[in-house]
Coordinates of C-alpha atoms in Angstrom, one line a residue:
M1 CA 38.2 -71.1 -10.9
K2 CA 37.0 -71.2 -7.5
D3 CA 33.8 -69.4 -6.3
G4 CA 35.6 -67.0 -3.9
N5 CA 37.9 -66.0 -6.6
V6 CA 35.0 -65.4 -9.0
W7 CA 33.4 -63.2 -6.4
Q8 CA 36.8 -61.0 -5.9
A9 CA 37.5 -61.0 -9.7
F10 CA 33.7 -59.6 -9.9
L11 CA 34.1 -57.2 -7.0
R12 CA 37.5 -55.7 -8.4
R13 CA 36.0 -55.2 -11.7
L14 CA 32.9 -53.4 -10.6
L15 CA 35.0 -51.1 -8.4
L16 CA 37.2 -50.2 -11.2
L17 CA 34.1 -49.6 -13.6
F18 CA 32.8 -47.5 -10.8
V19 CA 36.0 -45.3 -10.5
L20 CA 36.5 -44.7 -14.1
V21 CA 32.8 -43.7 -14.8
M22 CA 31.6 -41.9 -11.8
P23 CA 33.7 -38.7 -12.6
L24 CA 32.0 -38.3 -15.8
G25 CA 28.8 -37.0 -13.9
A26 CA 28.9 -36.3 -10.2
W27 CA 32.5 -35.4 -9.8
A28 CA 32.6 -33.3 -12.9
D29 CA 32.2 -29.9 -11.4
S30 CA 33.8 -27.6 -8.9
V31 CA 31.7 -27.0 -5.9
L32 CA 30.6 -23.5 -4.1
D33 CA 30.6 -24.7 -0.4
S34 CA 29.5 -21.3 0.7
L35 CA 28.6 -17.7 -0.5
Y36 CA 28.3 -14.7 1.8
V37 CA 27.4 -11.3 0.8
V38 CA 27.9 -8.2 2.6
V39 CA 26.1 -5.0 1.4
W40 CA 27.1 -1.4 2.9
L41 CA 24.0 1.2 2.0
K42 CA 25.7 4.4 1.1
P43 CA 24.0 7.9 1.9
N44 CA 23.5 8.6 -1.7
G45 CA 21.8 5.7 -2.4
D46 CA 25.0 3.7 -3.8
A47 CA 25.6 0.2 -2.2
E48 CA 29.2 -1.8 -2.0
F49 CA 28.9 -5.4 -2.2
T50 CA 31.7 -7.7 -1.1
E51 CA 31.2 -11.6 -1.9
K52 CA 33.2 -14.1 -0.6
R53 CA 32.8 -17.6 -2.2
M54 CA 34.5 -20.8 -0.6
M55 CA 35.1 -23.4 -3.4
H56 CA 36.5 -26.5 -4.2
V57 CA 38.0 -26.2 -7.4
D58 CA 38.6 -29.1 -10.0
D59 CA 40.3 -29.6 -13.1
T60 CA 37.6 -28.4 -15.1
G61 CA 36.2 -25.3 -16.3
T62 CA 38.5 -22.1 -16.8
E63 CA 36.7 -19.2 -15.1
G64 CA 34.4 -18.1 -12.0
Y65 CA 31.6 -15.4 -12.3
T66 CA 28.9 -13.5 -10.3
V67 CA 26.0 -12.2 -12.2
V68 CA 24.5 -8.8 -11.5
S69 CA 21.3 -8.6 -13.1
N70 CA 18.1 -6.5 -13.3
L71 CA 19.7 -3.4 -12.9
M72 CA 17.3 -0.6 -13.1
E73 CA 18.1 2.8 -15.4
G74 CA 21.0 4.7 -13.7
C75 CA 22.6 1.9 -12.0
H76 CA 25.7 1.0 -12.9
I77 CA 28.8 -1.0 -12.0
K78 CA 31.9 1.0 -10.8
E79 CA 35.3 0.3 -8.6
Y80 CA 35.3 -3.4 -8.6
K81 CA 38.1 -5.6 -7.7
L82 CA 39.0 -9.2 -7.0
F83 CA 41.4 -11.1 -4.9
D84 CA 42.0 -14.7 -3.7
D85 CA 42.9 -16.6 -0.6
H86 CA 43.1 -13.9 2.2
G87 CA 44.2 -11.4 -0.2
E88 CA 47.2 -13.2 -1.4
H89 CA 46.7 -12.3 -5.1
F90 CA 45.0 -9.4 -6.4
Y91 CA 43.6 -9.8 -10.0
T92 CA 44.3 -7.5 -13.1
H93 CA 41.6 -5.8 -14.9
V94 CA 41.0 -6.9 -18.6
P95 CA 39.1 -4.5 -20.5
D96 CA 37.9 -7.2 -23.2
W97 CA 37.5 -10.3 -21.4
D98 CA 37.7 -13.4 -23.6
A99 CA 35.6 -16.4 -22.4
L100 CA 37.3 -18.7 -24.8
H101 CA 40.8 -18.2 -23.4
T102 CA 42.4 -21.0 -21.3
R103 CA 42.5 -21.4 -17.9
N104 CA 46.2 -20.4 -17.8
E105 CA 45.5 -17.1 -19.9
K106 CA 42.7 -16.2 -17.2
A107 CA 44.9 -16.9 -14.2
L108 CA 45.0 -13.6 -11.6
K109 CA 42.9 -11.8 -14.0
C110 CA 39.4 -10.5 -14.0
G111 CA 36.8 -8.7 -16.2
V112 CA 33.3 -7.6 -16.8
V113 CA 31.0 -8.8 -19.4
E114 CA 27.5 -7.0 -20.1
S115 CA 25.5 -10.5 -21.4
E116 CA 22.1 -8.4 -22.0
P117 CA 21.2 -4.6 -21.3
G118 CA 21.1 -4.3 -17.1
T119 CA 23.0 -7.7 -16.8
F120 CA 26.5 -8.0 -16.1
C121 CA 29.1 -11.0 -15.3
I122 CA 32.3 -10.2 -13.4
C123 CA 34.5 -12.7 -14.1
W124 CA 37.8 -14.1 -13.1
G125 CA 40.4 -17.1 -13.8
L126 CA 39.8 -20.0 -11.6
G127 CA 43.6 -20.6 -11.4
H128 CA 44.7 -23.7 -9.6
E129 CA 43.0 -26.4 -8.1
G130 CA 41.8 -27.2 -4.3
V131 CA 40.3 -25.5 -1.8
R132 CA 40.0 -21.8 -2.8
E133 CA 38.5 -18.3 -1.8
Y134 CA 37.7 -15.7 -3.8
W135 CA 36.7 -12.0 -2.7
V136 CA 34.6 -9.8 -5.2
N137 CA 34.1 -6.1 -4.3
Y138 CA 31.9 -3.8 -6.2
T139 CA 29.9 -0.7 -6.1
I140 CA 26.4 -0.4 -7.9
T141 CA 25.2 3.0 -8.2
N142 CA 21.8 4.3 -7.1
V143 CA 20.6 0.7 -6.1
V144 CA 18.6 2.5 -3.3
R145 CA 15.6 4.7 -4.8
S146 CA 13.5 7.4 -3.1
Y147 CA 9.8 6.6 -3.5
A148 CA 6.9 9.0 -2.7
D149 CA 6.6 7.4 0.8
Y150 CA 9.5 5.3 1.5
D151 CA 13.3 4.5 0.2
A152 CA 13.8 0.9 -1.2
F153 CA 16.7 -1.4 -1.8
Y154 CA 15.7 -3.9 -4.5
H155 CA 18.5 -6.3 -6.1
Q156 CA 18.8 -10.2 -7.1
F157 CA 21.7 -11.7 -5.4
I158 CA 21.8 -15.2 -7.0
A159 CA 20.2 -15.5 -10.6
P160 CA 18.1 -18.4 -11.8
G161 CA 20.5 -21.2 -13.4
M162 CA 23.8 -19.8 -12.1
E163 CA 26.3 -22.7 -11.4
P164 CA 27.3 -23.8 -9.5
L165 CA 24.8 -22.9 -6.6
P166 CA 25.8 -22.3 -3.1
R167 CA 25.4 -25.4 -0.6
F168 CA 25.1 -22.3 1.9
M169 CA 24.4 -18.8 1.6
E170 CA 24.2 -15.8 3.7
V171 CA 23.4 -12.2 2.6
I172 CA 23.7 -9.4 5.4
I173 CA 22.6 -5.6 4.5
S174 CA 23.4 -2.7 6.5
Q175 CA 24.6 0.8 6.9
G176 CA 28.2 0.1 7.4
G177 CA 30.4 0.6 10.2
D178 CA 28.6 0.6 13.7
K179 CA 25.2 2.4 12.4
D180 CA 22.3 0.7 13.3
F181 CA 18.8 1.1 11.6
P182 CA 16.2 2.9 14.0
V183 CA 13.8 0.5 15.6
G184 CA 10.9 -0.3 13.5
S185 CA 12.4 1.6 10.2
V186 CA 13.1 -1.3 7.9
K187 CA 11.0 -4.3 6.6
A188 CA 12.2 -6.8 4.1
W189 CA 10.6 -9.3 1.7
K190 CA 12.4 -12.5 -0.1
Q191 CA 11.7 -14.1 -3.3
G192 CA 12.7 -17.4 -5.1
Y193 CA 14.3 -19.5 -2.3
K194 CA 13.2 -21.2 0.8
G195 CA 15.4 -20.1 3.6
E196 CA 15.4 -17.3 6.4
L197 CA 15.0 -13.8 6.3
H198 CA 15.4 -11.6 9.5
V199 CA 15.4 -7.7 10.1
R200 CA 17.7 -7.0 13.1
E201 CA 18.5 -3.3 14.8
H202 CA 21.6 -3.0 12.5
S203 CA 21.1 -5.2 9.4
V204 CA 18.8 -7.4 7.2
V205 CA 19.8 -11.0 7.3
A206 CA 19.1 -13.8 4.6
K207 CA 20.2 -17.3 4.9
K208 CA 19.6 -20.6 3.6
F209 CA 21.7 -23.7 5.6
S210 CA 21.0 -26.2 2.8
P211 CA 22.1 -26.3 -1.1
L212 CA 19.8 -24.0 -3.4
G213 CA 17.9 -25.7 -6.0
N214 CA 18.1 -25.6 -9.7
K215 CA 14.8 -23.6 -9.5
E216 CA 15.8 -21.2 -6.6
H217 CA 17.0 -17.5 -7.1
V218 CA 17.6 -15.1 -4.1
T219 CA 16.1 -11.7 -4.8
L220 CA 15.4 -9.1 -1.7
L221 CA 13.4 -6.0 -1.2
C222 CA 13.9 -3.7 1.7
R223 CA 11.6 -0.8 2.5
L224 CA 13.5 1.9 4.6
D225 CA 11.7 4.8 6.5
K226 CA 12.4 8.2 5.1
G227 CA 15.6 10.1 6.5
I228 CA 17.8 7.1 6.8
L229 CA 19.6 7.5 3.7
E230 CA 19.3 10.4 1.0
P231 CA 19.1 8.5 -2.4
S232 CA 20.3 10.5 -5.5
L233 CA 17.5 9.3 -7.7
S234 CA 13.8 9.5 -6.8
T235 CA 10.3 8.9 -8.2
D236 CA 6.7 10.0 -7.4
V237 CA 5.6 6.1 -7.5
A238 CA 4.3 4.9 -4.1
F239 CA 6.5 1.9 -2.7
K240 CA 3.3 -0.3 -2.6
E241 CA 3.6 -0.4 -6.6
L242 CA 7.1 -1.8 -6.3
L243 CA 5.8 -4.4 -3.8
D244 CA 3.1 -5.4 -5.7
D245 CA 5.3 -5.8 -8.7
F246 CA 7.6 -7.6 -6.5
T247 CA 5.2 -10.2 -5.3
S248 CA 3.1 -10.9 -8.4
A249 CA 6.8 -11.7 -9.8
G250 CA 7.3 -13.9 -6.9
K251 CA 4.1 -15.8 -7.9
A252 CA 5.4 -16.0 -11.8
D253 CA 8.5 -17.9 -10.6
K254 CA 6.9 -20.7 -9.0
S255 CA 5.0 -21.9 -11.9
T256 CA 8.2 -21.0 -14.1
S257 CA 10.1 -24.1 -14.9
T258 CA 14.0 -24.1 -15.0
K259 CA 16.1 -26.8 -16.8
K260 CA 18.0 -29.1 -14.6
K261 CA 21.6 -29.4 -14.8
K262 CA 22.1 -32.2 -17.3
G263 CA 25.1 -33.6 -15.4
G264 CA 23.2 -34.6 -12.4
H265 CA 21.1 -36.6 -14.5
I266 CA 23.6 -38.4 -16.5
G267 CA 25.5 -39.1 -13.2
F268 CA 22.3 -40.7 -12.0
L269 CA 21.7 -42.8 -14.9
I270 CA 25.2 -43.8 -14.8
V271 CA 25.3 -45.0 -11.0
A272 CA 21.6 -46.6 -11.9
G273 CA 23.4 -48.6 -14.8
I274 CA 26.1 -49.8 -12.6
L275 CA 23.8 -51.0 -9.7
L276 CA 21.6 -52.8 -12.4
W277 CA 24.7 -54.5 -14.0
A278 CA 26.2 -55.7 -10.8
A279 CA 22.7 -57.0 -9.7
L280 CA 22.0 -59.0 -12.8
T281 CA 25.8 -60.3 -12.8
A282 CA 25.3 -61.4 -9.0
V283 CA 22.1 -63.4 -10.3
L284 CA 24.0 -65.0 -13.1
L285 CA 26.8 -66.1 -10.8
Y286 CA 24.3 -67.4 -8.4
A287 CA 22.5 -69.4 -11.0
V288 CA 25.6 -70.9 -12.6
K289 CA 26.7 -72.0 -9.0
R290 CA 23.5 -73.7 -8.2
W291 CA 23.8 -75.4 -11.7
K292 CA 27.3 -76.5 -10.8
K293 CA 26.0 -78.2 -7.7
K294 CA 22.8 -79.9 -9.3
G295 CA 25.6 -81.3 -12.0

C-alpha cells in the first residue's frame, strides 16, 4: 500500500472512531441555552414566577424540572401551569408524578414532587427533540416577609447541582405592570454566582452572560422600604439578622465542594485518549516510512 493510501485509511478510521465515541460524553445531554425568570411581587407578599427555558433537547432523558428550594415556613406553591413553544401546548397536571415513566408517557404532562421539606420540583415531560421553549408559571405564597424595620424578598432561583445549567440567565424582580420602586427604596444582594446585579427604578435585575459553573447557584436577597407592599406574614426580627445569615451562608458556599458532572470528565478522557492514539499512530507510521527508505 502506498504512503498516501496508508494515511487516507488512517484518517478515515480516526474520523469514524471520533464520531462513534464522542456522543458518549460531550453530546450526551440536552442543553439549556438560556433561562429567563420574571417575578411579580404582589401587595400581600405573594410572588408570581414565570420562567422561560430555551433548550436543545436530544433523545436522552424523559423530563425537565425546576427546583423551588429553601422555602420558609408559611410558603407554598400554588396555581402552577406549564406550556411550551409559544403556548402551543398546555400541559396536563398529574397529581402523582412518576419519574420512572417513559418519555411518551410524560409527554404534555406535568407534576410537583416534594423531594424534602421545603424543596419542590416542578417536573414536565420533555416531549419531542429539537429546539424547544418551556414556560413555567407558578405562585409562591408569603415569599415577601415583613421584618421589624424593612420588608424582604429572599429566594434561590437556581439550586446547587441543577442540571442542565443555563449558558445565559436573567432574573427580573418587579411589582408588575407599570409600577416603579420609589427611588432609593430597594437594595439587593446576590450569592453563589459571578455575574451582574442591578437595582433600577422599576426592577431588580440579575444576569450572567456565560455558563454557570458546577459550583454556582443563584440566590438573591432584596430589602424593601416599608409601605411598598403589605406582606401577610411579619416578624419582630430586624432585617440585619437576615442579612448577616445571608452573608455568612455566602461565605460557607465558597468553601463547599460540589461534585462535578461525570459526563464532562468522561468526554474529556475519551478525547484525550483519541488524540494520544492518533499521535502514537502517526509516530509509528513515520518510523515505518523511514525504515522502508533505509531498506
